mmCIF file of C-alpha atoms in Angstrom:
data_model
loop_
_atom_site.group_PDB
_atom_site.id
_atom_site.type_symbol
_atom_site.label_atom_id
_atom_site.label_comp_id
_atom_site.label_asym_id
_atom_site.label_seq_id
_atom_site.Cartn_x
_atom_site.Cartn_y
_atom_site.Cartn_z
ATOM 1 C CA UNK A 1 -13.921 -5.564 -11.647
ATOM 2 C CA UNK A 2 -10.934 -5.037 -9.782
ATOM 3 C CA UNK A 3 -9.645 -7.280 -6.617
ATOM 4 C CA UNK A 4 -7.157 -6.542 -4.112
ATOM 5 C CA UNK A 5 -6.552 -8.625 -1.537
ATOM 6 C CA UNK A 6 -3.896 -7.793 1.477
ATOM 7 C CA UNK A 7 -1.969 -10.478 3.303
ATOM 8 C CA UNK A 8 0.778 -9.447 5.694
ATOM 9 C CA UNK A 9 0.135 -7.418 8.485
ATOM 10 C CA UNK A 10 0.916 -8.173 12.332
ATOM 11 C CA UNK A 11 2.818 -6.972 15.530
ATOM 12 C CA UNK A 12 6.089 -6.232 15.963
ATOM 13 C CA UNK A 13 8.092 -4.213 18.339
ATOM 14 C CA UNK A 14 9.410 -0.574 17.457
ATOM 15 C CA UNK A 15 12.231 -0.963 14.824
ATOM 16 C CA UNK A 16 11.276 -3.905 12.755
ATOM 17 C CA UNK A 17 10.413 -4.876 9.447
ATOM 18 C CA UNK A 18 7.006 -6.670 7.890
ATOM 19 C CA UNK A 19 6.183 -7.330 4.533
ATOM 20 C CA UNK A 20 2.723 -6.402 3.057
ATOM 21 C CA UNK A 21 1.638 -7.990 -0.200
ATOM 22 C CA UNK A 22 -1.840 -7.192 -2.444
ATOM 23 C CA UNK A 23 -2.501 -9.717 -5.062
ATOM 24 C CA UNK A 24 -4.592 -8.008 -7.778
ATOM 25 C CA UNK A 25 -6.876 -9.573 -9.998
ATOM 26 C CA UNK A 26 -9.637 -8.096 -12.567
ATOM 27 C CA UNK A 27 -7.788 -6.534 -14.665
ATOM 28 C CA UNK A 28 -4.728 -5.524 -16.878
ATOM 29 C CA UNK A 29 -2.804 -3.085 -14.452
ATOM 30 C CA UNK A 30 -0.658 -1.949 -17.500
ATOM 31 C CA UNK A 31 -2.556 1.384 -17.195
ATOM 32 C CA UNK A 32 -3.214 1.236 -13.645
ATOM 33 C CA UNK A 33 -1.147 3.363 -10.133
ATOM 34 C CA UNK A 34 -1.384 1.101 -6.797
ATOM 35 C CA UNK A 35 -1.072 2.327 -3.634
ATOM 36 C CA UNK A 36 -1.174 2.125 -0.403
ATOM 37 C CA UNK A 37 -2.951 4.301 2.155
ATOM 38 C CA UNK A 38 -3.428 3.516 6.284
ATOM 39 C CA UNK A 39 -5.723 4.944 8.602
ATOM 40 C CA UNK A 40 -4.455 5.092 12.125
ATOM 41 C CA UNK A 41 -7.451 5.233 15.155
ATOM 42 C CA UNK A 42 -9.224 8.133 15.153
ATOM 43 C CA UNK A 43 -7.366 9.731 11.778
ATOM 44 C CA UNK A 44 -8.262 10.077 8.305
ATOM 45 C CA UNK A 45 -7.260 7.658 5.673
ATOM 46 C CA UNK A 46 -3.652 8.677 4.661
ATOM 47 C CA UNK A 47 -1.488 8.178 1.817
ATOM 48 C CA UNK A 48 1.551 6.251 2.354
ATOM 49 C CA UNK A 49 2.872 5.064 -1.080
ATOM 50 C CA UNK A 50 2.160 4.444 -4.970
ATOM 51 C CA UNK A 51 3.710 2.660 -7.888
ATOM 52 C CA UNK A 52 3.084 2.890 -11.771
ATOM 53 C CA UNK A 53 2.647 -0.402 -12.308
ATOM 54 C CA UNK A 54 4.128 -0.277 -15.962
ATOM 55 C CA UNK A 55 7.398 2.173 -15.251
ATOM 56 C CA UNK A 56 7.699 1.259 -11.881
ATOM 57 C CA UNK A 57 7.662 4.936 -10.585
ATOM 58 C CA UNK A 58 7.151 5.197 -6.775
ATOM 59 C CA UNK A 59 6.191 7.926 -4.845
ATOM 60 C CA UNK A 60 5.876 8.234 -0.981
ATOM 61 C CA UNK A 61 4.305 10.263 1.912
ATOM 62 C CA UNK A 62 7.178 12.184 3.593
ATOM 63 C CA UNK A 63 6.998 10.124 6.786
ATOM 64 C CA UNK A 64 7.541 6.847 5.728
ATOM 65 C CA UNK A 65 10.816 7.719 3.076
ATOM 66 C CA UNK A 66 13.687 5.871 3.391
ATOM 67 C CA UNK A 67 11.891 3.566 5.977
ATOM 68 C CA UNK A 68 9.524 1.917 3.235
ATOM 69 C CA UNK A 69 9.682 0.360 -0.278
ATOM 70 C CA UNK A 70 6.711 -0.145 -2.767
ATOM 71 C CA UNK A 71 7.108 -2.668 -5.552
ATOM 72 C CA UNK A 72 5.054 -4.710 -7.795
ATOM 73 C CA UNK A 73 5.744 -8.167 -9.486
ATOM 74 C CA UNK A 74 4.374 -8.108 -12.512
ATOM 75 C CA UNK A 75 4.455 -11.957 -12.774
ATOM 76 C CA UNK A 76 1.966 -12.239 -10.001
ATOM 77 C CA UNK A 77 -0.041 -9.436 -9.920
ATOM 78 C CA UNK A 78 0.827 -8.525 -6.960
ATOM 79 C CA UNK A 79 1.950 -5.025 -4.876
ATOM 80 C CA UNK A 80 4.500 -5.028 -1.727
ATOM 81 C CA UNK A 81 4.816 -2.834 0.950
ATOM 82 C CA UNK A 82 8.441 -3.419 2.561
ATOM 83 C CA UNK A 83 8.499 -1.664 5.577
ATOM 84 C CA UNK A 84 11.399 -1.418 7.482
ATOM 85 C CA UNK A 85 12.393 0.563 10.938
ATOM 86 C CA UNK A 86 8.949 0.711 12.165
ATOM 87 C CA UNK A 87 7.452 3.138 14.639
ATOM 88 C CA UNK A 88 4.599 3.174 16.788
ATOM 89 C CA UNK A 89 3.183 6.354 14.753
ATOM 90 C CA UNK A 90 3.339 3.317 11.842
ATOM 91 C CA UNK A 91 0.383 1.691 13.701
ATOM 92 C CA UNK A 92 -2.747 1.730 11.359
ATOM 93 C CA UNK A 93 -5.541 -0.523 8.922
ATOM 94 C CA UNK A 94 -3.189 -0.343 5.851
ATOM 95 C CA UNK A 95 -5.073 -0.057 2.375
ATOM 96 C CA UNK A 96 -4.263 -1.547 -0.889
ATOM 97 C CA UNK A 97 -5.788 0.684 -3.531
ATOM 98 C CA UNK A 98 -5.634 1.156 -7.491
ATOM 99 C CA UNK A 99 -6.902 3.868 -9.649
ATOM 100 C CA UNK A 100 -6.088 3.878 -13.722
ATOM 101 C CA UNK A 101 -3.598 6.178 -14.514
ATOM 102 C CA UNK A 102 -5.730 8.904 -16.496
ATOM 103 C CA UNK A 103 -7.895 9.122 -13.536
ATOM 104 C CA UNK A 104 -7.539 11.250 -10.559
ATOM 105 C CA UNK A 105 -8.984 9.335 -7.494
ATOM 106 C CA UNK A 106 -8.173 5.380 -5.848
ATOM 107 C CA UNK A 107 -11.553 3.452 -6.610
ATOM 108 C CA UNK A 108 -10.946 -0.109 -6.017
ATOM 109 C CA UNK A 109 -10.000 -1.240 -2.287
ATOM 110 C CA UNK A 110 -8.724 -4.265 -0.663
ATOM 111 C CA UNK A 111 -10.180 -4.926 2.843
ATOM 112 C CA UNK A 112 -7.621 -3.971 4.933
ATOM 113 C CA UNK A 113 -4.744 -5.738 7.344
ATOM 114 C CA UNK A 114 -3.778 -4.733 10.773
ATOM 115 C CA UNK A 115 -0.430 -3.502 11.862
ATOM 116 C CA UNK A 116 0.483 -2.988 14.924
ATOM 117 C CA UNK A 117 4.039 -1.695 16.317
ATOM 118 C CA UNK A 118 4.685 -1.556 20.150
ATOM 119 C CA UNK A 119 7.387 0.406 21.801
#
């Protein structure tokens, strides 16, 4: 069964940077996409970024390109969420998530970490 735990989140003011991480465990992610996905108060879950975890291919919700960076370290399991020039709009619960590649929907879930940007 899969695991994905997220560390990183916080508050910082409008135009900074924080670092999300989701060590994964459970599994070979060879054939696995990560993502991550943030639901703001009151919204629907959204997308916000995804990685093969064997080619490295990343893909990313209009919003949050050129602002944010997905990678993985293959070493340690673990997914990143660089996220740089944050706005306000960034505030949300921000998801860790992993589906296998051949499938079409995220099924495994980390709990969730708080970010919070103030003007």
């Amino acid at each position: 069964q899969v695991q994905l735990d997220e560390s990183g989140g916080g508050s910082v003011q409008a135009g900074g940077s924080l670092t999300l991480s989701c060590a994964a465990s459970g599994r070979t992610f060879s054939s696995y996409i990560m993502g991550w996905f943030r639901q703001a108060p009151g919204k629907e879950r959204e997308f916000v970024a995804s990685i093969n975890w064997s080619s490295g291919s990343a893909l990313y919700t209009d919003s949050v390109k050129g602002r944010f960076t997905i990678s993985r370290d293959k070493a340690k399991n673990t997914v990143y969420l660089q996220m740089n020039s944050l706005k306000p709009e960034d505030t949300a619960v921000y998801y860790c998530a992993a589906r296998r590649v051949f499938t079409a929907n995220f099924d495994s879930w980390g709990q969730g970490t708080q970010v919070n940007v103030f003007p």
